[in-house]
Amino acid sequence: MSEPRTAFDSFVDALAAGEGYFLECSNGHASLPPRHVCPDCGDASLERRSLPERGEVESHTIIRVPAPQFEADAPYPLAIASFGPVRLTGRLENVDPDGGDVEVGLPVAVDVRETDDHRFVVFTPQ
Ligand SMILES: [Zn+2]
């Protein structure tokens, strides 16, 4: 890829490899990369912790008018899922976007999908 890689790219790489992680400061606050200091207390000593394999849908919505690059995919469900102490946002796969099979508490795994120019986080029901 020609674009400069960012800390977020590295995080998505790790997710795609099944090695997702979050950051924990010495006071036990959890946050998602990219961070250089803890957003809660400013601690600069951040350690990587493995992301739990399963998350839980906390909220969800249907995207009917997406960003132009995702227009062909609409409508699709977007969810916020908690993985241990952190939350990720991603697309829900393998669900009927207009059906009632998406609910709060749905167990999901996280993965990454790649198109020609984009990568995005997805959740698959477990
Ligand atoms: Zn902290």
Short mmCIF file of C-alpha atoms and ligand atoms in Angstrom, two decimals, residues 24-30 37-43 46, ligand 1:
data_model
loop_
_atom_site.label_atom_id
_atom_site.label_comp_id
_atom_site.label_asym_id
_atom_site.label_seq_id
_atom_site.Cartn_x
_atom_site.Cartn_y
_atom_site.Cartn_z
CA GLU A 24 -4.09 -1.01 29.79
CA CYS A 25 -2.37 1.60 31.92
CA SER A 26 -0.74 0.87 35.26
CA ASN A 27 -3.95 2.00 36.98
CA GLY A 28 -6.01 -0.60 35.12
CA HIS A 29 -7.78 1.75 32.70
CA ALA A 30 -8.45 0.14 29.34
CA VAL A 37 -1.10 8.00 27.16
CA CYS A 38 -4.08 6.72 29.11
CA PRO A 39 -7.16 8.82 28.22
CA ASP A 40 -8.43 8.47 31.81
CA CYS A 41 -5.37 9.37 33.88
CA GLY A 42 -2.58 10.38 31.49
CA ASP A 43 -0.35 7.44 32.47
CA LEU A 46 0.48 1.36 28.43
ZN ZN B 1 -5.16 5.24 33.33
#
